[in-house]
Coordinates of C-alpha atoms in Angstrom, one line a residue:
Chain A
X1 CA 104.5 24.8 -34.5
X2 CA 103.7 21.1 -34.4
X3 CA 100.2 21.7 -35.7
X4 CA 101.4 23.7 -38.6
X5 CA 104.1 21.2 -39.4
X6 CA 101.6 18.3 -39.4
X7 CA 99.2 20.2 -41.5
X8 CA 101.8 21.0 -44.1
X9 CA 103.0 17.5 -44.2
X10 CA 99.5 16.2 -44.7
X11 CA 98.8 18.8 -47.4
X12 CA 102.0 17.9 -49.2
X13 CA 101.1 14.3 -49.3
X14 CA 97.5 15.0 -50.2
X15 CA 98.5 17.1 -53.1
X16 CA 100.9 16.2 -55.9
X17 CA 103.8 18.3 -54.5
X18 CA 105.5 15.7 -52.3
X19 CA 105.1 12.8 -54.9
X20 CA 106.2 15.0 -57.7
X21 CA 109.2 16.1 -55.8
X22 CA 110.2 12.6 -54.7
X23 CA 109.6 11.2 -58.2
X24 CA 111.7 13.9 -59.7
X25 CA 114.5 13.4 -57.2
X26 CA 114.5 9.6 -57.7
X27 CA 114.4 9.9 -61.4
X28 CA 117.2 12.5 -61.6
X29 CA 119.5 10.9 -59.1
X30 CA 118.7 7.5 -60.5
X31 CA 119.8 8.5 -64.0
X32 CA 123.2 9.7 -62.8
X33 CA 123.5 6.8 -60.5
X34 CA 122.7 4.1 -63.0
X35 CA 124.6 5.6 -65.9
X36 CA 127.8 6.9 -64.2
X37 CA 128.0 4.7 -61.1
X38 CA 126.5 1.5 -62.3
X39 CA 127.3 1.4 -66.0
X40 CA 130.7 3.1 -66.0
X41 CA 131.6 1.7 -62.6
X42 CA 132.6 4.8 -60.7
X43 CA 132.0 4.5 -56.9
X44 CA 132.5 8.1 -56.0
X45 CA 128.7 8.5 -55.5
X46 CA 128.9 11.9 -53.9
X47 CA 130.9 13.5 -56.8
X48 CA 128.9 12.0 -59.7
X49 CA 125.4 12.2 -58.3
X50 CA 125.3 15.1 -55.8
X51 CA 127.7 17.0 -58.0
X52 CA 125.3 16.8 -60.9
X53 CA 121.8 17.1 -59.4
X54 CA 122.1 20.4 -57.7
X55 CA 120.7 21.9 -60.9
X56 CA 117.4 20.1 -59.8
X57 CA 116.9 22.8 -57.2
X58 CA 115.8 25.1 -60.0
X59 CA 112.6 23.1 -60.1
X60 CA 112.5 21.6 -56.6
X61 CA 112.5 24.9 -54.7
X62 CA 109.5 26.3 -56.5
X63 CA 107.6 23.0 -56.3
X64 CA 108.1 22.7 -52.5
X65 CA 107.8 26.4 -51.5
X66 CA 105.4 28.1 -53.9
X67 CA 102.3 27.2 -52.0
X68 CA 103.5 27.7 -48.5
X69 CA 102.2 31.2 -47.9
X70 CA 100.8 32.2 -51.3
X71 CA 98.1 29.6 -50.9
X72 CA 97.2 30.6 -47.4
X73 CA 96.8 34.2 -48.6
X74 CA 94.7 33.3 -51.6
X75 CA 92.3 31.0 -49.6
X76 CA 92.2 33.6 -46.8
X77 CA 93.2 30.9 -44.4
X78 CA 96.0 33.1 -43.1
X79 CA 93.4 34.7 -40.9
X80 CA 92.9 31.4 -39.1
X81 CA 96.6 31.2 -38.4
X82 CA 97.1 34.8 -37.4
X83 CA 94.1 34.8 -35.0
X84 CA 95.3 31.5 -33.5
X85 CA 97.3 31.6 -30.3
X86 CA 100.7 30.9 -32.0
X87 CA 103.6 33.1 -32.9
X88 CA 104.4 34.1 -36.4
X89 CA 107.9 32.5 -36.1
X90 CA 106.2 29.2 -35.2
X91 CA 104.1 29.4 -38.4
X92 CA 107.2 30.2 -40.5
X93 CA 109.3 27.5 -38.8
X94 CA 106.6 24.8 -38.9
X95 CA 106.2 25.3 -42.7
X96 CA 110.0 25.4 -43.2
X97 CA 110.5 22.2 -41.2
X98 CA 107.9 20.4 -43.3
X99 CA 109.8 21.2 -46.6
X100 CA 113.1 20.3 -44.9
X101 CA 111.5 16.9 -44.0
X102 CA 110.7 16.3 -47.6
X103 CA 114.2 17.2 -48.6
X104 CA 115.6 14.8 -46.0
X105 CA 113.3 12.1 -47.3
X106 CA 114.8 12.4 -50.7
X107 CA 118.3 12.1 -49.3
X108 CA 117.2 8.7 -48.0
X109 CA 116.8 7.7 -51.6
X110 CA 120.4 8.7 -52.2
X111 CA 121.6 6.7 -49.2
X112 CA 119.8 3.7 -50.6
X113 CA 121.4 4.1 -53.9
X114 CA 124.8 4.4 -52.3
X115 CA 124.1 1.2 -50.3
X116 CA 123.3 -0.6 -53.6
X117 CA 126.6 0.7 -55.0
X118 CA 128.5 -0.5 -52.0
X119 CA 127.7 -4.1 -53.0
X120 CA 129.6 -3.6 -56.3
X121 CA 132.7 -1.9 -54.9
X122 CA 134.2 0.2 -52.2
X123 CA 132.1 3.3 -51.6
X124 CA 133.7 6.1 -49.6
X125 CA 130.9 6.6 -47.1
X126 CA 132.6 9.7 -45.7
X127 CA 132.2 11.6 -48.9
X128 CA 128.7 10.2 -49.3
X129 CA 127.7 11.6 -45.9
X130 CA 129.4 15.0 -46.5
X131 CA 127.7 15.1 -49.9
X132 CA 124.3 14.4 -48.2
X133 CA 125.0 17.1 -45.7
X134 CA 126.1 19.6 -48.3
X135 CA 123.1 18.8 -50.5
X136 CA 120.8 19.2 -47.5
X137 CA 122.3 22.5 -46.3
X138 CA 122.3 24.0 -49.8
X139 CA 118.7 23.0 -50.1
X140 CA 117.9 24.3 -46.7
X141 CA 119.1 27.7 -47.6
X142 CA 117.4 27.8 -51.0
X143 CA 114.1 26.6 -49.5
X144 CA 114.3 29.4 -46.9
X145 CA 114.6 31.9 -49.8
X146 CA 111.7 30.1 -51.5
X147 CA 109.5 30.4 -48.4
X148 CA 110.4 34.1 -48.1
X149 CA 109.4 34.7 -51.8
X150 CA 106.2 32.8 -51.3
X151 CA 105.3 35.2 -48.4
X152 CA 105.5 38.1 -50.8
X153 CA 102.6 37.2 -53.1
X154 CA 99.2 35.6 -53.1
X155 CA 99.8 34.0 -56.4
X156 CA 101.5 30.6 -56.4
X157 CA 102.7 31.0 -60.0
X158 CA 104.4 34.3 -59.2
X159 CA 106.0 32.8 -56.2
X160 CA 107.2 29.8 -58.3
X161 CA 108.6 32.1 -61.0
X162 CA 110.5 34.2 -58.4
X163 CA 112.1 31.3 -56.7
X164 CA 112.8 29.7 -60.1
X165 CA 114.6 32.9 -61.1
X166 CA 116.5 33.1 -57.8
X167 CA 117.8 29.6 -57.9
X168 CA 118.7 30.0 -61.6
X169 CA 120.7 33.1 -60.8
X170 CA 122.4 31.2 -58.0
X171 CA 123.4 28.5 -60.4
X172 CA 124.6 30.9 -63.0
X173 CA 126.5 33.2 -60.5
X174 CA 129.8 31.3 -60.6
X175 CA 129.8 31.8 -64.4
X176 CA 128.9 35.5 -64.2
X177 CA 131.7 36.2 -61.8
X178 CA 134.3 36.1 -64.6
X179 CA 132.6 38.9 -66.5
X180 CA 132.0 41.5 -63.8
X181 CA 134.2 44.7 -64.0
X182 CA 137.1 44.6 -61.7
X183 CA 137.7 48.3 -61.2
X184 CA 137.4 49.5 -57.6
X185 CA 134.8 52.2 -58.5
X186 CA 132.3 49.6 -59.5
X187 CA 132.8 47.8 -56.2
X188 CA 132.2 51.1 -54.4
X189 CA 129.1 51.8 -56.5
X190 CA 127.5 48.5 -55.6
X191 CA 128.5 48.9 -51.9
X192 CA 126.9 52.4 -51.9
X193 CA 123.7 51.0 -53.4
X194 CA 123.6 48.3 -50.8
X195 CA 124.1 50.9 -48.1
X196 CA 121.2 52.9 -49.5
X197 CA 119.0 49.8 -49.6
X198 CA 119.9 49.1 -46.0
X199 CA 118.9 52.7 -45.1
X200 CA 115.6 52.3 -46.9
X201 CA 114.9 48.9 -45.3
X202 CA 115.5 50.4 -41.8
X203 CA 113.3 53.3 -42.7
X204 CA 110.6 51.0 -44.0
X205 CA 110.7 49.0 -40.7
X206 CA 110.8 51.8 -38.3
X207 CA 108.9 54.5 -40.3
X208 CA 111.5 56.9 -38.9
X209 CA 113.4 59.0 -41.4
X210 CA 116.3 59.9 -39.1
X211 CA 117.1 56.3 -38.1
X212 CA 116.9 55.2 -41.8
X213 CA 119.2 58.0 -42.9
X214 CA 121.6 57.2 -40.0
X215 CA 121.8 53.6 -41.0
X216 CA 122.2 54.5 -44.7
X217 CA 125.0 56.9 -43.9
X218 CA 126.7 54.5 -41.6
X219 CA 126.6 51.9 -44.2
X220 CA 127.9 54.4 -46.8
X221 CA 130.9 55.3 -44.5
X222 CA 131.6 51.7 -43.9
X223 CA 131.7 51.1 -47.6
X224 CA 133.7 54.2 -48.4
X225 CA 136.4 54.4 -45.8
X226 CA 138.3 51.2 -46.4
X227 CA 138.3 52.1 -50.1
X228 CA 139.8 55.6 -49.4
X229 CA 142.5 54.2 -47.2
X230 CA 143.5 51.4 -49.5
X231 CA 142.2 51.4 -53.0
X232 CA 143.6 48.0 -53.7
X233 CA 141.1 46.5 -51.3
X234 CA 138.4 47.2 -53.8
X235 CA 140.2 45.7 -56.8
X236 CA 138.1 42.8 -58.0
X237 CA 135.8 43.5 -55.1
X238 CA 132.6 42.8 -57.1
X239 CA 133.8 39.4 -58.1
X240 CA 134.7 38.5 -54.6
X241 CA 131.3 39.7 -53.3
X242 CA 129.5 37.6 -55.9
X243 CA 131.6 34.6 -55.1
X244 CA 130.8 35.0 -51.4
X245 CA 127.1 35.3 -52.1
X246 CA 127.0 32.4 -54.5
X247 CA 125.6 29.5 -52.4
X248 CA 126.6 26.9 -54.9
X249 CA 130.3 27.7 -54.7
X250 CA 130.7 26.2 -51.3
X251 CA 129.0 23.0 -52.2
X252 CA 132.1 21.8 -54.1
X253 CA 133.9 21.2 -50.7
X254 CA 131.1 19.0 -49.4
X255 CA 131.1 16.9 -52.5
X256 CA 134.9 16.2 -52.3
X257 CA 134.5 15.2 -48.7
X258 CA 135.7 18.4 -47.0
X259 CA 133.7 19.3 -44.0
X260 CA 134.2 23.0 -43.7
X261 CA 132.9 24.6 -40.5
X262 CA 132.6 28.0 -42.0
X263 CA 130.5 26.7 -44.9
X264 CA 128.1 25.0 -42.5
X265 CA 127.8 28.2 -40.5
X266 CA 127.4 30.2 -43.8
X267 CA 124.5 28.0 -45.0
X268 CA 122.7 28.0 -41.7
X269 CA 123.0 31.7 -41.2
X270 CA 121.8 32.2 -44.8
X271 CA 118.7 30.2 -44.1
X272 CA 118.1 31.9 -40.7
X273 CA 118.4 35.3 -42.3
X274 CA 115.7 34.5 -44.8
X275 CA 113.4 32.9 -42.2
X276 CA 113.9 36.0 -40.2
X277 CA 113.0 38.2 -43.2
X278 CA 109.9 36.1 -43.8
X279 CA 108.7 36.6 -40.2
X280 CA 109.5 40.3 -40.4
X281 CA 107.7 40.7 -43.7
X282 CA 104.6 38.8 -42.5
X283 CA 104.5 40.8 -39.2
X284 CA 104.9 44.0 -41.2
X285 CA 102.1 43.1 -43.6
X286 CA 99.6 42.6 -40.8
Chain B
X1 CA 85.6 41.9 -21.1
X2 CA 86.6 43.5 -24.3
X3 CA 88.0 47.0 -24.4
X4 CA 89.0 48.8 -27.6
X5 CA 90.7 52.1 -27.1
X6 CA 91.4 54.7 -29.8
X7 CA 91.9 52.2 -32.5
X8 CA 93.3 53.7 -35.7
X9 CA 94.5 52.0 -38.9
X10 CA 96.0 53.8 -41.9
X11 CA 96.7 52.2 -45.2
X12 CA 99.2 54.8 -46.6
X13 CA 97.1 57.9 -47.1
X14 CA 93.8 56.1 -46.6
X15 CA 92.5 56.2 -43.0
X16 CA 90.4 53.1 -42.6
X17 CA 89.8 53.6 -38.8
X18 CA 90.0 57.0 -37.2
X19 CA 90.0 56.3 -33.5
X20 CA 87.3 53.9 -32.3
X21 CA 86.7 53.2 -28.7
X22 CA 84.2 50.9 -27.1
X23 CA 83.8 48.1 -24.6
X24 CA 81.6 45.1 -24.4
X25 CA 80.7 43.5 -21.1
X26 CA 80.9 39.8 -20.4
X27 CA 78.0 37.7 -21.6
X28 CA 76.6 40.3 -24.0
X29 CA 76.0 40.2 -27.7
X30 CA 77.2 43.3 -29.5
X31 CA 76.5 44.1 -33.1
X32 CA 78.9 46.1 -35.2
X33 CA 76.8 47.9 -37.7
X34 CA 77.8 50.0 -40.7
X35 CA 77.7 50.4 -44.4
X36 CA 80.1 48.5 -46.6
X37 CA 83.6 49.9 -46.2
X38 CA 82.9 51.6 -42.9
X39 CA 85.7 49.6 -41.1
X40 CA 83.8 46.8 -39.6
X41 CA 86.0 44.0 -40.8
X42 CA 89.2 46.1 -40.2
X43 CA 88.0 46.6 -36.6
X44 CA 87.4 42.8 -36.2
X45 CA 90.7 41.9 -37.8
X46 CA 92.5 44.1 -35.4
X47 CA 90.6 42.8 -32.4
X48 CA 91.6 39.3 -33.3
X49 CA 95.2 40.1 -34.0
X50 CA 95.1 39.5 -37.7
X51 CA 96.0 43.1 -38.3
X52 CA 98.0 45.4 -36.2
X53 CA 96.6 48.8 -35.6
X54 CA 98.5 52.0 -36.5
X55 CA 97.7 53.2 -33.0
X56 CA 95.3 52.2 -30.2
X57 CA 94.8 49.2 -27.9
X58 CA 92.8 46.1 -27.7
X59 CA 92.3 44.4 -24.4
X60 CA 90.6 41.0 -24.2
X61 CA 89.7 39.9 -20.7
X62 CA 92.7 41.8 -19.3
X63 CA 95.2 40.7 -21.9
X64 CA 96.7 43.3 -24.2
X65 CA 96.6 42.1 -27.8
X66 CA 99.9 43.9 -28.5
X67 CA 101.8 43.0 -25.4
X68 CA 100.6 39.4 -24.9
X69 CA 99.1 38.3 -28.2
X70 CA 99.3 34.6 -27.5
X71 CA 97.3 34.7 -24.3
X72 CA 94.8 37.3 -25.8
X73 CA 94.3 35.1 -28.8
X74 CA 93.6 32.1 -26.7
X75 CA 90.5 33.8 -25.5
X76 CA 89.1 34.5 -29.0
X77 CA 87.2 32.5 -31.5
X78 CA 87.0 34.2 -34.9
X79 CA 85.0 33.7 -37.9
X80 CA 86.2 36.0 -40.6
X81 CA 84.1 37.3 -43.5
X82 CA 85.2 34.4 -45.7
X83 CA 85.4 31.2 -43.5
X84 CA 89.1 30.3 -43.4
X85 CA 88.8 26.7 -44.6
X86 CA 91.4 24.3 -46.1
X87 CA 89.4 22.9 -48.9
X88 CA 91.5 19.8 -49.3
X89 CA 90.7 18.6 -45.8
X90 CA 87.6 16.8 -44.5
X91 CA 85.5 18.6 -41.9
X92 CA 86.9 16.3 -39.2
X93 CA 90.5 16.8 -40.2
X94 CA 90.1 20.5 -40.4
X95 CA 88.5 20.8 -37.0
X96 CA 91.2 18.5 -35.6
X97 CA 93.8 20.9 -37.1
X98 CA 92.1 23.9 -35.4
X99 CA 92.2 21.9 -32.1
X100 CA 95.9 21.5 -32.6
X101 CA 96.3 25.2 -33.3
X102 CA 94.4 26.2 -30.3
X103 CA 96.3 23.7 -28.2
X104 CA 93.4 21.5 -27.2
X105 CA 94.8 18.5 -25.4
X106 CA 95.1 15.2 -27.3
X107 CA 92.6 13.3 -25.1
X108 CA 89.9 16.0 -25.3
X109 CA 90.4 16.6 -29.0
X110 CA 87.9 14.0 -30.2
X111 CA 85.1 15.1 -27.8
X112 CA 85.7 18.8 -28.6
X113 CA 85.4 18.1 -32.3
X114 CA 82.2 16.0 -31.8
X115 CA 80.7 18.7 -29.6
X116 CA 81.3 21.6 -32.0
X117 CA 80.1 19.5 -35.0
X118 CA 76.9 18.8 -33.0
X119 CA 76.5 22.4 -32.1
X120 CA 76.5 23.6 -35.7
X121 CA 74.9 20.4 -37.1
X122 CA 77.5 19.2 -39.4
X123 CA 78.1 15.8 -37.8
X124 CA 76.7 13.9 -40.7
X125 CA 79.2 15.7 -43.0
X126 CA 82.3 15.0 -40.9
X127 CA 83.9 12.8 -43.6
X128 CA 83.3 15.1 -46.5
X129 CA 85.9 17.2 -48.1
X130 CA 85.3 20.9 -47.4
X131 CA 85.7 21.7 -51.1
X132 CA 82.5 19.8 -51.8
X133 CA 80.3 21.5 -49.1
X134 CA 77.7 24.2 -50.0
X135 CA 78.2 27.7 -48.9
X136 CA 75.9 27.4 -45.9
X137 CA 77.7 24.4 -44.6
X138 CA 81.1 26.0 -45.1
X139 CA 79.8 28.9 -43.0
X140 CA 78.8 26.4 -40.3
X141 CA 82.2 24.7 -40.4
X142 CA 83.7 28.2 -40.1
X143 CA 81.6 28.8 -37.0
X144 CA 82.5 25.4 -35.6
X145 CA 86.1 26.4 -35.9
X146 CA 85.5 29.6 -33.9
X147 CA 83.8 27.6 -31.1
X148 CA 86.7 25.2 -30.6
X149 CA 88.5 25.6 -27.3
X150 CA 85.4 27.2 -25.8
X151 CA 86.8 30.8 -25.9
X152 CA 85.1 33.4 -23.8
X153 CA 85.0 35.8 -26.7
X154 CA 83.5 35.0 -30.1
X155 CA 83.9 37.4 -33.0
X156 CA 81.8 36.8 -36.1
X157 CA 82.2 38.8 -39.2
X158 CA 78.9 38.8 -41.1
X159 CA 77.9 35.3 -40.0
X160 CA 74.7 35.1 -42.0
X161 CA 75.9 36.3 -45.4
X162 CA 75.1 33.8 -48.1
X163 CA 72.8 31.6 -46.0
X164 CA 69.3 30.7 -47.0
X165 CA 66.4 32.1 -44.8
X166 CA 66.1 28.9 -42.8
X167 CA 69.8 28.8 -42.1
X168 CA 69.7 32.5 -41.2
X169 CA 67.1 31.8 -38.5
X170 CA 69.1 28.8 -37.2
X171 CA 72.3 30.8 -37.2
X172 CA 70.6 33.6 -35.2
X173 CA 69.3 31.2 -32.7
X174 CA 72.7 29.6 -32.4
X175 CA 74.3 33.1 -31.8
X176 CA 71.7 33.9 -29.2
X177 CA 72.4 30.7 -27.4
X178 CA 76.1 31.5 -27.5
X179 CA 75.3 34.7 -25.7
X180 CA 74.6 32.8 -22.5
X181 CA 78.1 31.5 -22.1
X182 CA 80.2 33.8 -24.3
X183 CA 80.7 37.4 -25.2
X184 CA 79.8 37.7 -28.8
X185 CA 80.6 40.5 -31.2
X186 CA 79.1 40.2 -34.7
X187 CA 79.1 42.5 -37.6
X188 CA 76.3 43.0 -40.0
X189 CA 74.8 45.4 -42.4
X190 CA 71.4 43.8 -41.9
X191 CA 69.6 45.8 -39.3
X192 CA 66.8 43.5 -38.5
X193 CA 69.5 40.9 -37.6
X194 CA 71.2 43.2 -35.1
X195 CA 67.8 44.2 -33.7
X196 CA 66.9 40.6 -33.2
X197 CA 70.1 39.3 -31.7
X198 CA 72.1 42.0 -30.0
X199 CA 72.0 43.6 -26.6
X200 CA 74.3 46.4 -27.7
X201 CA 74.6 48.2 -31.1
X202 CA 77.8 49.9 -32.3
X203 CA 77.3 51.9 -35.4
X204 CA 80.4 52.6 -37.4
X205 CA 80.6 55.0 -40.3
X206 CA 83.7 56.1 -42.2
X207 CA 86.1 54.7 -39.6
X208 CA 84.4 56.4 -36.7
X209 CA 82.0 55.1 -34.0
X210 CA 78.9 57.2 -34.4
X211 CA 76.6 55.6 -31.9
X212 CA 76.7 53.0 -29.1
X213 CA 73.6 51.9 -27.2
X214 CA 71.0 49.2 -26.9
X215 CA 68.7 48.9 -30.0
X216 CA 65.7 50.2 -28.0
X217 CA 67.5 53.2 -26.6
X218 CA 68.8 54.1 -30.0
X219 CA 65.4 54.1 -31.5
X220 CA 64.0 56.2 -28.7
X221 CA 66.8 58.6 -28.7
X222 CA 66.6 59.3 -32.4
X223 CA 62.8 59.5 -32.5
X224 CA 62.6 63.3 -32.6
X225 CA 59.1 64.0 -33.6
X226 CA 56.1 61.9 -34.0
X227 CA 55.2 60.8 -37.4
X228 CA 51.6 59.8 -38.0
X229 CA 50.1 57.9 -40.8
X230 CA 46.5 58.7 -41.4
X231 CA 43.7 57.4 -43.7
X232 CA 40.9 59.9 -43.9
X233 CA 37.6 59.5 -45.8
X234 CA 37.3 62.6 -47.8
X235 CA 38.9 64.5 -50.7
X236 CA 42.5 65.5 -50.7
X237 CA 41.6 69.2 -51.0
X238 CA 39.6 69.1 -47.8
X239 CA 42.3 67.2 -46.0
X240 CA 45.0 69.6 -47.1
X241 CA 42.9 72.6 -46.1
X242 CA 42.4 71.3 -42.6
X243 CA 46.0 70.4 -42.0
X244 CA 47.4 73.6 -43.5
X245 CA 45.3 75.6 -41.0
X246 CA 46.4 73.7 -37.9
X247 CA 49.3 74.8 -35.7
X248 CA 49.8 71.2 -34.5
X249 CA 51.2 70.1 -37.8
X250 CA 54.8 70.9 -38.9
X251 CA 54.4 69.3 -42.3
X252 CA 52.3 66.8 -44.1
X253 CA 52.5 64.7 -47.3
X254 CA 49.6 63.3 -49.2
X255 CA 50.5 60.0 -50.8
X256 CA 47.7 58.5 -52.6
X257 CA 43.9 58.6 -52.7
X258 CA 41.7 55.7 -53.5
X259 CA 38.0 55.1 -53.2
X260 CA 37.4 58.3 -51.3
X261 CA 40.1 57.6 -48.8
X262 CA 43.2 59.9 -48.6
X263 CA 46.5 58.6 -47.2
X264 CA 48.5 61.3 -45.5
X265 CA 51.7 61.3 -43.5
X266 CA 51.8 64.0 -40.8
X267 CA 54.8 65.3 -38.9
X268 CA 53.9 66.9 -35.6
X269 CA 55.2 70.4 -34.7
X270 CA 56.0 69.5 -31.1
X271 CA 57.2 66.5 -29.0
X272 CA 53.7 65.9 -27.7
X273 CA 51.4 63.2 -28.8
X274 CA 48.9 65.0 -31.1
X275 CA 46.7 62.0 -32.0
X276 CA 43.7 63.2 -29.9
X277 CA 43.8 66.7 -31.2
X278 CA 44.1 65.4 -34.7
X279 CA 41.1 63.2 -34.2
X280 CA 38.9 66.0 -33.0
X281 CA 40.2 68.4 -35.7
X282 CA 38.9 66.1 -38.4
X283 CA 35.8 65.2 -36.4
X284 CA 34.8 68.9 -36.1
X285 CA 34.9 69.1 -39.9
X286 CA 32.8 65.8 -40.2
X287 CA 35.7 63.9 -41.8
X288 CA 36.2 60.4 -40.5
X289 CA 39.7 59.1 -39.7
X290 CA 39.5 55.4 -40.6
X291 CA 43.1 54.7 -39.7
X292 CA 45.6 56.4 -37.4
X293 CA 49.0 55.0 -36.9
X294 CA 52.0 56.3 -35.1
X295 CA 55.1 55.4 -36.9
X296 CA 57.9 54.5 -34.6
X297 CA 61.5 55.1 -35.6
X298 CA 63.2 51.9 -36.6
X299 CA 66.8 51.1 -36.2
X300 CA 67.0 51.4 -39.9
X301 CA 66.0 55.1 -39.8
X302 CA 68.6 55.7 -37.0
X303 CA 71.2 53.9 -39.1
X304 CA 70.4 55.9 -42.3
X305 CA 70.4 59.1 -40.3
X306 CA 73.7 58.4 -38.6
X307 CA 75.6 57.2 -41.6
X308 CA 74.3 60.0 -43.8
X309 CA 72.6 57.7 -46.3
X310 CA 69.2 59.3 -45.9
X311 CA 69.0 60.4 -49.5
X312 CA 70.5 57.4 -51.2
X313 CA 68.6 54.6 -49.6
X314 CA 70.3 51.4 -50.6
X315 CA 68.4 48.2 -50.2
X316 CA 70.8 46.0 -48.3

């Protein structure tokens, strides 16, 4: 894992990616910092800077993750990694940690800005730290998705476009929630589709039709039964599901200085899920 | 040392490998031979753990690739068809990274890198970016990578492709010298190469192993009948008349006549050596044989025969 991590770090700093990312972050956070905090004199750094720059992830995630696996596949260097005495999860984790390091580096920039701000007035360090943590966790889970998407293709541009689309969707999701139909039947429809997808995924993994069908049916029952018992449960279900999925929603808490345990667990499990999927996908593709 | 059992690989409906089994003993050089698309690279990718087989087993030095991949992979150095190089690294950086991957200890790292660079003669290029190297040197760096960690098994997929004639000779010598300390498996579609380097030939066609033996045995085994090349002073009519009347001859073919000398290819009717009889046959008719040559069956003929490409000879 260490070898992969070091290699990724070196390659990030040998190419434009790391500099581009850090410059972008410094510029974006610097604009909000200098205009809102310095010019207008607001000391709530977390709210005005972190609260505004999450939109950056639309560009950051593709920049940092697009080359992770797509490039290895294109250059055929994946064969070196796969024939080396290391596990797939070490490869995935090593690459993931390298992008997390870059993310953490950029947060140092923010801390420096907050330190500058503290010389002009009282800065609430608690909210700054929770903001940092929230920004980091949100990034960590989006980067995990980016890494997964990069493992799907051998074309960096396609990987970039996919993660761009994904992050954009995440950012827009809170706005979409207001427009989804609220009738229980739509909730059921979506749950049923999800159950079918689960069934297909299990079939795809095991190549066993029976297990796949069993999982699909079990999922279907699970989705159907609560709805039959109490229809009210499915009222507005779709909106609730979308809100739950929306990764940006929980970020608000961190910005206002609320450290919510469930949100931390949510972000970490989200990231772990996608890292797991990456490992699974790569193992499967071999 | 290396055991491959019933290896099969399906890509959806397409069966790339249809059950291949073989074993290679320690310290030998085995050549995997076959036409393009026969499954050589697939076999090698499975042996090195880059691909997982649909069914079957690979055992490297007692370690099962499926059960204990990390230990099995520690015993292997692999040069794939395209050398897996990070073009934005220098040669030294790249080999250092491979050392890290193969868990070479920090202290030994420097000497290991120096040693392999020396072995493949790229020491003077150690500071160059791999992107700027020529194909031949890239191939060498790829080989250097496979040698790192001194693995007992070295697997080379078409190691001489794209090299110039001098480099090919050097590469073959290098491979032969590797055979002293390592078990080497290489793939090729160049027969002379396999003939020159390998102790054991594995011929693969259409996902199946069609022959396995030493190069000499294969030639002997598939030499069914003697084929003789004759040059006879005389006219083609006389020569045909003599050969048609003889029970020794299964078939013959006249191919060219110049300055009163007829070239003819004769296939004998039996397994026996008919050179003496043939000589007296022509001598009786007062025709002089100016050249008589027994054509031995080359590995190339065996290959063409086994892979069913007899008719459509491709010059590869």
